[in-house]
Short mmCIF file of C-alpha atoms in Angstrom, two decimals:
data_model
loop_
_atom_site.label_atom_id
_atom_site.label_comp_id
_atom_site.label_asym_id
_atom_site.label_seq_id
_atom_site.Cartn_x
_atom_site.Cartn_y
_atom_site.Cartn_z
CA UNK A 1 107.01 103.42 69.51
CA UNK A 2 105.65 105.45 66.50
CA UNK A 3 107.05 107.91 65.16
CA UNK A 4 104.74 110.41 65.99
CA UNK A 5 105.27 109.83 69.82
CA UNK A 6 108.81 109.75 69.17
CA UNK A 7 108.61 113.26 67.96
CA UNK A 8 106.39 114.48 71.04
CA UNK A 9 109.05 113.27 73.30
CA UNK A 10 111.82 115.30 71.01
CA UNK A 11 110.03 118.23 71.17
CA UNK A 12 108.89 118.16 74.54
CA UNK A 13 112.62 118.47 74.97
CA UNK A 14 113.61 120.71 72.74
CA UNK A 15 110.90 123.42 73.03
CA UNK A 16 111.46 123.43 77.08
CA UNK A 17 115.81 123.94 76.25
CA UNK A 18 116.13 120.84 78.30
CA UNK A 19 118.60 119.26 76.06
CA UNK A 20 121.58 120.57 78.33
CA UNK A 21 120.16 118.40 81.47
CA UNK A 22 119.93 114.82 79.35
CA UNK A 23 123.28 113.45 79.82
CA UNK A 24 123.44 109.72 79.73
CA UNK A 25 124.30 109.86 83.69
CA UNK A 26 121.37 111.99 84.33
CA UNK A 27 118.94 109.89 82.29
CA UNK A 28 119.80 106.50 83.80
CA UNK A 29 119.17 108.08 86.54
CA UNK A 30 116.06 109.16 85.62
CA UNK A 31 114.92 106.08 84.40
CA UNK A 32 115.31 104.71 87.72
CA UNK A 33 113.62 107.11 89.55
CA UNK A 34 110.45 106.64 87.71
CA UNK A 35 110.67 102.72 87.64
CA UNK A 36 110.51 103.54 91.73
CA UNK A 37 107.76 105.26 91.17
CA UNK A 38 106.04 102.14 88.73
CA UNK A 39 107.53 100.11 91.72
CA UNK A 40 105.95 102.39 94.81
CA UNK A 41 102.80 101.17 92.96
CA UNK A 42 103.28 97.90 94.29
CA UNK A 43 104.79 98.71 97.78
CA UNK A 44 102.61 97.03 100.02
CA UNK A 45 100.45 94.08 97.64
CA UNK A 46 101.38 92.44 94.32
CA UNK A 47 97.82 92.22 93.43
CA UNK A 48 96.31 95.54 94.53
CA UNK A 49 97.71 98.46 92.62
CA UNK A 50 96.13 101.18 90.78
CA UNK A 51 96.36 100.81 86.80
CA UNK A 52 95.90 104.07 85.85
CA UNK A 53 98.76 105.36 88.16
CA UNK A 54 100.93 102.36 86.98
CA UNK A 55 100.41 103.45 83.19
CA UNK A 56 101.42 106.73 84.14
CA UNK A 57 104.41 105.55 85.66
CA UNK A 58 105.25 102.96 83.09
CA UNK A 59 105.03 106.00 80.71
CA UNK A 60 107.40 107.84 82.53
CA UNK A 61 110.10 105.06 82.36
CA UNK A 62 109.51 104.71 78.67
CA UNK A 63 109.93 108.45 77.63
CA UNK A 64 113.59 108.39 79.27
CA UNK A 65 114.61 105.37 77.76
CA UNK A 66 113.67 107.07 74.57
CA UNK A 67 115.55 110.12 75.94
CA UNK A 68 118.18 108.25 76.24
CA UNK A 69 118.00 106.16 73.02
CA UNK A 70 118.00 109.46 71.42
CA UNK A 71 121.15 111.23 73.33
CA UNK A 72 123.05 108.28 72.58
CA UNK A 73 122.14 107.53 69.03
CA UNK A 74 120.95 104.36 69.49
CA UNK A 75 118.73 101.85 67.26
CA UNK A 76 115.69 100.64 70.16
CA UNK A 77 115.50 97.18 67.69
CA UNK A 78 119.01 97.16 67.33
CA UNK A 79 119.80 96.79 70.70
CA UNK A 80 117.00 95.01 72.02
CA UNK A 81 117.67 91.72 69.28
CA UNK A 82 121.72 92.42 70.08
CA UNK A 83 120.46 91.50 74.08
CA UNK A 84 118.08 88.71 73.03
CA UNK A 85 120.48 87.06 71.05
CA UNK A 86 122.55 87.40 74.36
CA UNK A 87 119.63 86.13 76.08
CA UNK A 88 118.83 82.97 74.11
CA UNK A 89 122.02 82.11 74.27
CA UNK A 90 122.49 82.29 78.49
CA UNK A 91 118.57 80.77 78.98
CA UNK A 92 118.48 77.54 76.31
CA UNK A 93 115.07 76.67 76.52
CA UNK A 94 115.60 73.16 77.80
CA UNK A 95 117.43 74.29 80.87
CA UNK A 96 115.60 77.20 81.53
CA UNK A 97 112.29 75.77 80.74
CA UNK A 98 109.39 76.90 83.63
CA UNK A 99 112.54 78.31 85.96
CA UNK A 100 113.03 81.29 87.43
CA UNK A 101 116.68 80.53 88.20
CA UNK A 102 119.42 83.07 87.30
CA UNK A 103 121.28 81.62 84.08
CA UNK A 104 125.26 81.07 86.26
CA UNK A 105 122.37 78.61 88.31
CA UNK A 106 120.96 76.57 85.40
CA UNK B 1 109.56 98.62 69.01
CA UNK B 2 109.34 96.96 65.14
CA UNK B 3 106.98 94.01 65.44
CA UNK B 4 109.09 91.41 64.86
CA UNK B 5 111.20 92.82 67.87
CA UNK B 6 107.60 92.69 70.06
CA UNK B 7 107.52 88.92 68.47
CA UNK B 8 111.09 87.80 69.63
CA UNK B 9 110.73 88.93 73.36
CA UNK B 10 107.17 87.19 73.23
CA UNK B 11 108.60 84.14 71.93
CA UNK B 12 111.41 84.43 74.08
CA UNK B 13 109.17 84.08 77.04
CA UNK B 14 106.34 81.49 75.74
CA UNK B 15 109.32 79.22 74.70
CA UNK B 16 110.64 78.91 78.40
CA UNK B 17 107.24 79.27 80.16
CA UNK B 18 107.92 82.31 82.00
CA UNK B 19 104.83 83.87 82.08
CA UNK B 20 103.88 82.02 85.30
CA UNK B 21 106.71 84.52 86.44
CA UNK B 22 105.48 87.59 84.94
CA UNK B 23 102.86 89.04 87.05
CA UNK B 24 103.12 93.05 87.20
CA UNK B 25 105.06 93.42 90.48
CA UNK B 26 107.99 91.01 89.97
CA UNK B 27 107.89 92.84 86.48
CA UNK B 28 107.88 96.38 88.06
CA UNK B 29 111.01 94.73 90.38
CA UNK B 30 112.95 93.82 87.50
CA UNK B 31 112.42 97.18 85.26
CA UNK B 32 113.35 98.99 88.44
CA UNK B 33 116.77 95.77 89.10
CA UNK B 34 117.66 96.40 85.21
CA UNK B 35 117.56 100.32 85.36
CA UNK B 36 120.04 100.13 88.27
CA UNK B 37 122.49 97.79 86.54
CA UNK B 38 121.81 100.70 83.83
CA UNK B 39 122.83 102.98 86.19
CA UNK B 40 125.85 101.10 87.53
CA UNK B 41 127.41 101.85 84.23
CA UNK B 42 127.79 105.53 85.78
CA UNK B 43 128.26 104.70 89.29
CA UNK B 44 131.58 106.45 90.01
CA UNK B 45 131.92 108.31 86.70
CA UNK B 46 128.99 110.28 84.78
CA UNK B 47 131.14 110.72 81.58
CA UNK B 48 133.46 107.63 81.31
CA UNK B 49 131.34 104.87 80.43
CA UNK B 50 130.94 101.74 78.70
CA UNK B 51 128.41 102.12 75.26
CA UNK B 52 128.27 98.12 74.96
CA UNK B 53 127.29 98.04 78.52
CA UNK B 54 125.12 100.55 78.23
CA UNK B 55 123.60 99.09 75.46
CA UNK B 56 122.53 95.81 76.93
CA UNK B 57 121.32 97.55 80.45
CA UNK B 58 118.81 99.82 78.63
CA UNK B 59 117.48 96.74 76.47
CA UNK B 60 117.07 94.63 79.40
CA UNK B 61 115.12 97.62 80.57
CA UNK B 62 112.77 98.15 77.30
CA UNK B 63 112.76 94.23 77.40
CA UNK B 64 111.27 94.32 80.65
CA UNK B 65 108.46 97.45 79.66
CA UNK B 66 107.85 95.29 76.74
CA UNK B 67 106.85 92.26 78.91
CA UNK B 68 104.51 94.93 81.35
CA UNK B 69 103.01 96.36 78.48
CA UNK B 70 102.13 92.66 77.29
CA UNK B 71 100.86 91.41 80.20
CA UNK B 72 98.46 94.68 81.18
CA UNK B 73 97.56 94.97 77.41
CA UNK B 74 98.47 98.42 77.27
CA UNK B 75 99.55 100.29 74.25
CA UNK B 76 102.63 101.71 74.23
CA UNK B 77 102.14 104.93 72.04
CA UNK B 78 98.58 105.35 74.26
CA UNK B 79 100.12 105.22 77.54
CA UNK B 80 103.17 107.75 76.21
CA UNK B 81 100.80 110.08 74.76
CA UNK B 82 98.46 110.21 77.72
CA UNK B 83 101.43 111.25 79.77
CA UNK B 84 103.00 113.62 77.47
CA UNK B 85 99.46 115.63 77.36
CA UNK B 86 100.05 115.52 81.16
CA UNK B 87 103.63 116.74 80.86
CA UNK B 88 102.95 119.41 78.67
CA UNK B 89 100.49 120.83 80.62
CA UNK B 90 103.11 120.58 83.95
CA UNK B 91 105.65 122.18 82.59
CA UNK B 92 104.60 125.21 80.36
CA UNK B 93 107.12 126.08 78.00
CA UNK B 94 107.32 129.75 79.26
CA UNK B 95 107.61 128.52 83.03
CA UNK B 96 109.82 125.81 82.60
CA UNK B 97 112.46 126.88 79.67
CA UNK B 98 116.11 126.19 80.44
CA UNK B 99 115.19 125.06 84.20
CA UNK B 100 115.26 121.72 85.85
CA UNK B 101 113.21 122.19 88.86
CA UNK B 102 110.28 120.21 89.27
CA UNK B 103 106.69 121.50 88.15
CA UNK B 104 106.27 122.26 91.62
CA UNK B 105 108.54 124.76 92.00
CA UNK B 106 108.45 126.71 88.61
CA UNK C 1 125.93 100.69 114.32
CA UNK C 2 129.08 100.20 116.77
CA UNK C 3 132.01 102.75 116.48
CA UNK C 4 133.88 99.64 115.84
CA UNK C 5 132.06 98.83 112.73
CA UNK C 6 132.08 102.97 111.44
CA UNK C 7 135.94 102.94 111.48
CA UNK C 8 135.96 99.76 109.52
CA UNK C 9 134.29 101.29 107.05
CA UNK C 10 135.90 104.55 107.20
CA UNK C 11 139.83 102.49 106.99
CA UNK C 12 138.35 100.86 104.14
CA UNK C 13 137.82 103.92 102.67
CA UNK C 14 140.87 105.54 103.35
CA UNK C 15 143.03 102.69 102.44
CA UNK C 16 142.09 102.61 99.17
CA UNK C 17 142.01 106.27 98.43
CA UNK C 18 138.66 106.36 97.13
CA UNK C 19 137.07 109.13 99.30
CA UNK C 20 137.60 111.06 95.92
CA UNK C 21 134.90 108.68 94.41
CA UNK C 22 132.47 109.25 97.62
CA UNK C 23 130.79 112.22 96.21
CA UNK C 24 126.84 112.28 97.54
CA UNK C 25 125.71 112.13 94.06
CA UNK C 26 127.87 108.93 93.82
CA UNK C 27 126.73 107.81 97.06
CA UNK C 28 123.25 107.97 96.23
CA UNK C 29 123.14 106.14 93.01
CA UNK C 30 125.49 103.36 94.89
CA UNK C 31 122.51 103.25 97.73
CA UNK C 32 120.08 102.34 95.09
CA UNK C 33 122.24 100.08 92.69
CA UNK C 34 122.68 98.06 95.82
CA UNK C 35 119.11 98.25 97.11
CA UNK C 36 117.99 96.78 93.63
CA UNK C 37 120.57 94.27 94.14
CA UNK C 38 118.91 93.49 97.74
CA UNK C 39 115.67 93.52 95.76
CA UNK C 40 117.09 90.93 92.59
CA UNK C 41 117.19 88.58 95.77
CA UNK C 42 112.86 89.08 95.98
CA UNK C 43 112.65 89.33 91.76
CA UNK C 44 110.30 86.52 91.43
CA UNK C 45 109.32 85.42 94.65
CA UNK C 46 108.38 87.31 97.69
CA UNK C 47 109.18 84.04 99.88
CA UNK C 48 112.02 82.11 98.74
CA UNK C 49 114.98 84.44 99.15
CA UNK C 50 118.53 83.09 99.76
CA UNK C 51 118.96 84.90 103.46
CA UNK C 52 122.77 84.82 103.54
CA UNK C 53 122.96 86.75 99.84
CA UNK C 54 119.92 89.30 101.45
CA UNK C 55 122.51 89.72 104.34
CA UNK C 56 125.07 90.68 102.01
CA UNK C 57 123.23 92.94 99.87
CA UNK C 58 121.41 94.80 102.84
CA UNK C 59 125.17 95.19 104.55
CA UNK C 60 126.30 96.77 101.09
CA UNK C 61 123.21 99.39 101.27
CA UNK C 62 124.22 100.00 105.08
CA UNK C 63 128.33 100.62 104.07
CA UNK C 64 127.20 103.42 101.72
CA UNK C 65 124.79 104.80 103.57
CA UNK C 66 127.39 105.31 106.57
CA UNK C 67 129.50 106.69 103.59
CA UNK C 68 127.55 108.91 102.71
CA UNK C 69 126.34 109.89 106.73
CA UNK C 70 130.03 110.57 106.92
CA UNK C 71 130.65 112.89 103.65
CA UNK C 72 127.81 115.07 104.87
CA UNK C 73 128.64 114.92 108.05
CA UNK C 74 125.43 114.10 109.38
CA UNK C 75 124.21 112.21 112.55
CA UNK C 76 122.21 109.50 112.03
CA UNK C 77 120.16 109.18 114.83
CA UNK C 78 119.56 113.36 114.77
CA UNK C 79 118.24 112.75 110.79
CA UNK C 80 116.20 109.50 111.82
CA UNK C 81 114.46 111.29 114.97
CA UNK C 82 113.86 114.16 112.53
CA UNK C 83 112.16 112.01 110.16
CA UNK C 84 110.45 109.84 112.38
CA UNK C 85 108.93 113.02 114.74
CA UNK C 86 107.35 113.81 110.83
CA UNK C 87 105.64 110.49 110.06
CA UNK C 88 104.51 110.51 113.12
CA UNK C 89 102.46 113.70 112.60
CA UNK C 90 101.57 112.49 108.87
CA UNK C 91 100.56 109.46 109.80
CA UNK C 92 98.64 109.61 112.93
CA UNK C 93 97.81 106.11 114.63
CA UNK C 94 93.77 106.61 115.26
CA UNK C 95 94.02 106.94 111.04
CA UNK C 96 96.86 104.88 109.94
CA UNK C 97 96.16 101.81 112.18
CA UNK C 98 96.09 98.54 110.00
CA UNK C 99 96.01 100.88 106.66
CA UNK C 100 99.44 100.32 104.16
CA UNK C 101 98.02 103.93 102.03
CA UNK C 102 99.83 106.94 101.60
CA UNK C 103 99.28 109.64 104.12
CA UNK C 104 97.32 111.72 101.12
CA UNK C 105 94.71 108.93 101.36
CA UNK C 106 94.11 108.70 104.78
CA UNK D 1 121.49 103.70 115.71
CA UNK D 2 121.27 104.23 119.18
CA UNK D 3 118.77 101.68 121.10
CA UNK D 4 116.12 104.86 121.81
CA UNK D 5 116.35 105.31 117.86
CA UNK D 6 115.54 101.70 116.96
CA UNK D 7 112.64 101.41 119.77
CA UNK D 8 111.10 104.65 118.42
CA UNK D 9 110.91 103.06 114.41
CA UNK D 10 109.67 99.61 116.13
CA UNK D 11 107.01 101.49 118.45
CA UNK D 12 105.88 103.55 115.22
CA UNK D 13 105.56 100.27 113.12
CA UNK D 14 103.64 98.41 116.39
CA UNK D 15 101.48 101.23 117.51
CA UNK D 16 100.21 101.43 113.44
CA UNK D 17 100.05 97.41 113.00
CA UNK D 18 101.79 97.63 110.28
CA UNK D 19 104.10 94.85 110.94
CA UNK D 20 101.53 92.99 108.49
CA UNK D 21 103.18 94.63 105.49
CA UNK D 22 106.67 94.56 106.71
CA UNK D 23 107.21 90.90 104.86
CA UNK D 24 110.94 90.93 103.47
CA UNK D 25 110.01 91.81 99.61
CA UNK D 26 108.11 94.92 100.86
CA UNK D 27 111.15 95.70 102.64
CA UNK D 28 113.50 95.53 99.65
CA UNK D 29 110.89 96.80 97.69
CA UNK D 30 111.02 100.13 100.05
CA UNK D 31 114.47 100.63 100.74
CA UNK D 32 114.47 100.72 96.78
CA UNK D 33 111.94 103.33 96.54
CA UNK D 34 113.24 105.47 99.38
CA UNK D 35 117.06 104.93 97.56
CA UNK D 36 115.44 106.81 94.64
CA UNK D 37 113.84 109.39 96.20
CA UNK D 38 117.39 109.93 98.06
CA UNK D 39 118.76 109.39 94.33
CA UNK D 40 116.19 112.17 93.17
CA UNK D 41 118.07 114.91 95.08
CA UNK D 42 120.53 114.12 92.51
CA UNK D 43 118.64 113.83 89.39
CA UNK D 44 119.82 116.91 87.02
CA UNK D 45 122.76 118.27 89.28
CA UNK D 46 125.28 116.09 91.23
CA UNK D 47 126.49 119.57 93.47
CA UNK D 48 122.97 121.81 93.50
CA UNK D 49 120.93 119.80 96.13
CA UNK D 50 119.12 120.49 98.67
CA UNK D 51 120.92 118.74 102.21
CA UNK D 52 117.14 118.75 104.00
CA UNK D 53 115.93 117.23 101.31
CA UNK D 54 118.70 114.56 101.51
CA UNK D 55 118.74 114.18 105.25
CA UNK D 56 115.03 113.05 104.99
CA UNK D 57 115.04 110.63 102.43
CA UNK D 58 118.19 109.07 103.57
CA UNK D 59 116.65 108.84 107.02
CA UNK D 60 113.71 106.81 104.85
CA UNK D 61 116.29 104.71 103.52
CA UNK D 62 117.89 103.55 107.14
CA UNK D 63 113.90 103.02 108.71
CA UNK D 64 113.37 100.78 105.97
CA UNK D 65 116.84 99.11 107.10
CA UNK D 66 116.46 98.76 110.47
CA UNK D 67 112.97 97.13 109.65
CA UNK D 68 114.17 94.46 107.73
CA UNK D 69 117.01 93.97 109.82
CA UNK D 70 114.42 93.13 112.71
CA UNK D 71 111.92 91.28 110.52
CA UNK D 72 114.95 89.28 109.41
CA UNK D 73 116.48 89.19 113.16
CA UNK D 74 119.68 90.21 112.07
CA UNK D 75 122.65 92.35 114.08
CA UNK D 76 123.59 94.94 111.35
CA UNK D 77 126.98 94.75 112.91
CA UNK D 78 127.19 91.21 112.68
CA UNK D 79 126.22 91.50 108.57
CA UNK D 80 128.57 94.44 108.04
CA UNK D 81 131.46 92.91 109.92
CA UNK D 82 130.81 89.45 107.54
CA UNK D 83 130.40 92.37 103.75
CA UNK D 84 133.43 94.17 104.95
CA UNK D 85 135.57 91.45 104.85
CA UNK D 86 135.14 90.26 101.93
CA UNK D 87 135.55 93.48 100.28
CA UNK D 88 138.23 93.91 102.28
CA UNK D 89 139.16 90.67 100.49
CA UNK D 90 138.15 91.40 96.78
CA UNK D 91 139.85 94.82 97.24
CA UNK D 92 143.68 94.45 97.88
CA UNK D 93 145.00 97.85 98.69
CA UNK D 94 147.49 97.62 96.27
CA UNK D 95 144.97 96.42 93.20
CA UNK D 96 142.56 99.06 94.24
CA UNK D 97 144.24 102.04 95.13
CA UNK D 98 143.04 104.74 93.68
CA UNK D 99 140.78 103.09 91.29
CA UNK D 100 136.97 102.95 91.13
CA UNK D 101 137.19 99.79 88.80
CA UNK D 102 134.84 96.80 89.71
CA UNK D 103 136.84 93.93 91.40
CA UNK D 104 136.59 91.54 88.44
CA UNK D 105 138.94 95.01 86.43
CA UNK D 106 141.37 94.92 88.83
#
């Protein structure tokens, strides 16, 4: 995310006093209330959804992660490569190679 | 998200052939199965939580954006922006300062 | 759900003397952490599920939402018949029939 | 859920066709939905909510239930009997007593 977005998102926050209502708690909540509403996009077909509605919704998801990147003082890069490393390790590509398998099933 | 972050969750995927998995609904599933493990981490408790958990839920969530983003070649920043205008224009600072009810009810 | 099965869960509860967990904010995050649990078992296929772990993970979303029936002391069949006496009227069968939209596109 | 209960839900699904959709991932896909709009009662205050507001979407949550339970053929006591003992099982009174750990904590 660029800065500049970044910054929208702060002051959307800050100019609205809504600083007091971001806990962690009530942002992980958040965030799972709107992916529900990216998910309500494809209730009823896999293939049939509206793109517009699921960019809104996508957007949604990604402003409270970034709420909540911000509340805790978090890096985005910094964790993200901490969980791939994680990932690379549990998923070695010759075992997980074309499967959709869950990595304790590998 | 740096580049080289966007790279590593790319690679991460070409290198095990998962894109044959990664269609926009099973991806909308797992934003909305990773924000819940994210939320698990304040299931009985909204102030006594674990950061490292914390930490890998919400990248397994941006992970998962990442991969939607990717796969409906959207733009991050674009999609974010677009919504914010939206936002803003929801919530008016006068109506909405200091309250949490929903832009239907201010 | 039998009266048998209700003070099951309710002994459980007691037992363990975590009714001061069961709060219905609690509840309703542990309704959805398990329904995305139910929903890991669909993550990347809609047709090969493992039934006896959907079993389990539609049980878990049925224990805490008698939990939380129970904290507000609400009847579920009353709040059901409500509901369903409402999407009846919203979704009327002469313009629903066959049709997976939302009532707002009908 | 009294027998009258679960015929009305069946006869709204039959009289609607809309047993099409009803396919196990659309299921678990709307019980997760529904969870979050339950959830969203909850969003910024875990005490201010409002209990119609609750009684409906939890109501969505237990449709969505009973429809997979019948897609599925399965006796929700049967299921819940089968969950609650093995939590009965991975929660020893005297480990979890009082505590809202995880059973792998205790």
């Amino acid at each position: 995310m660029k800065q500049e977005t970044i910054e929208r998102i702060r002051r959307f926050t800050e100019e609205r006093d809504w600083g007091q209502f971001h806990t962690p708690a009530n942002l992980a909540k958040s965030i799972s209330i709107e992916a529900n509403e990216l998910l309500e996009c494809f209730q009823w077909s896999d293939t049939d959804f509206d793109l517009s509605h699921v960019k809104e919704e996508l957007a949604d998801v990604l402003v409270y992660c970034r709420d909540l990147l911000d509340v805790l003082k978090l890096d985005e890069d910094e964790i993200v490569a901490e969980k791939m490393a994680k990932n690379e390790a549990k998923y070695p590509v010759e075992k997980a190679k074309g499967r959709a398998d869950k990595y304790d099933r590998l």
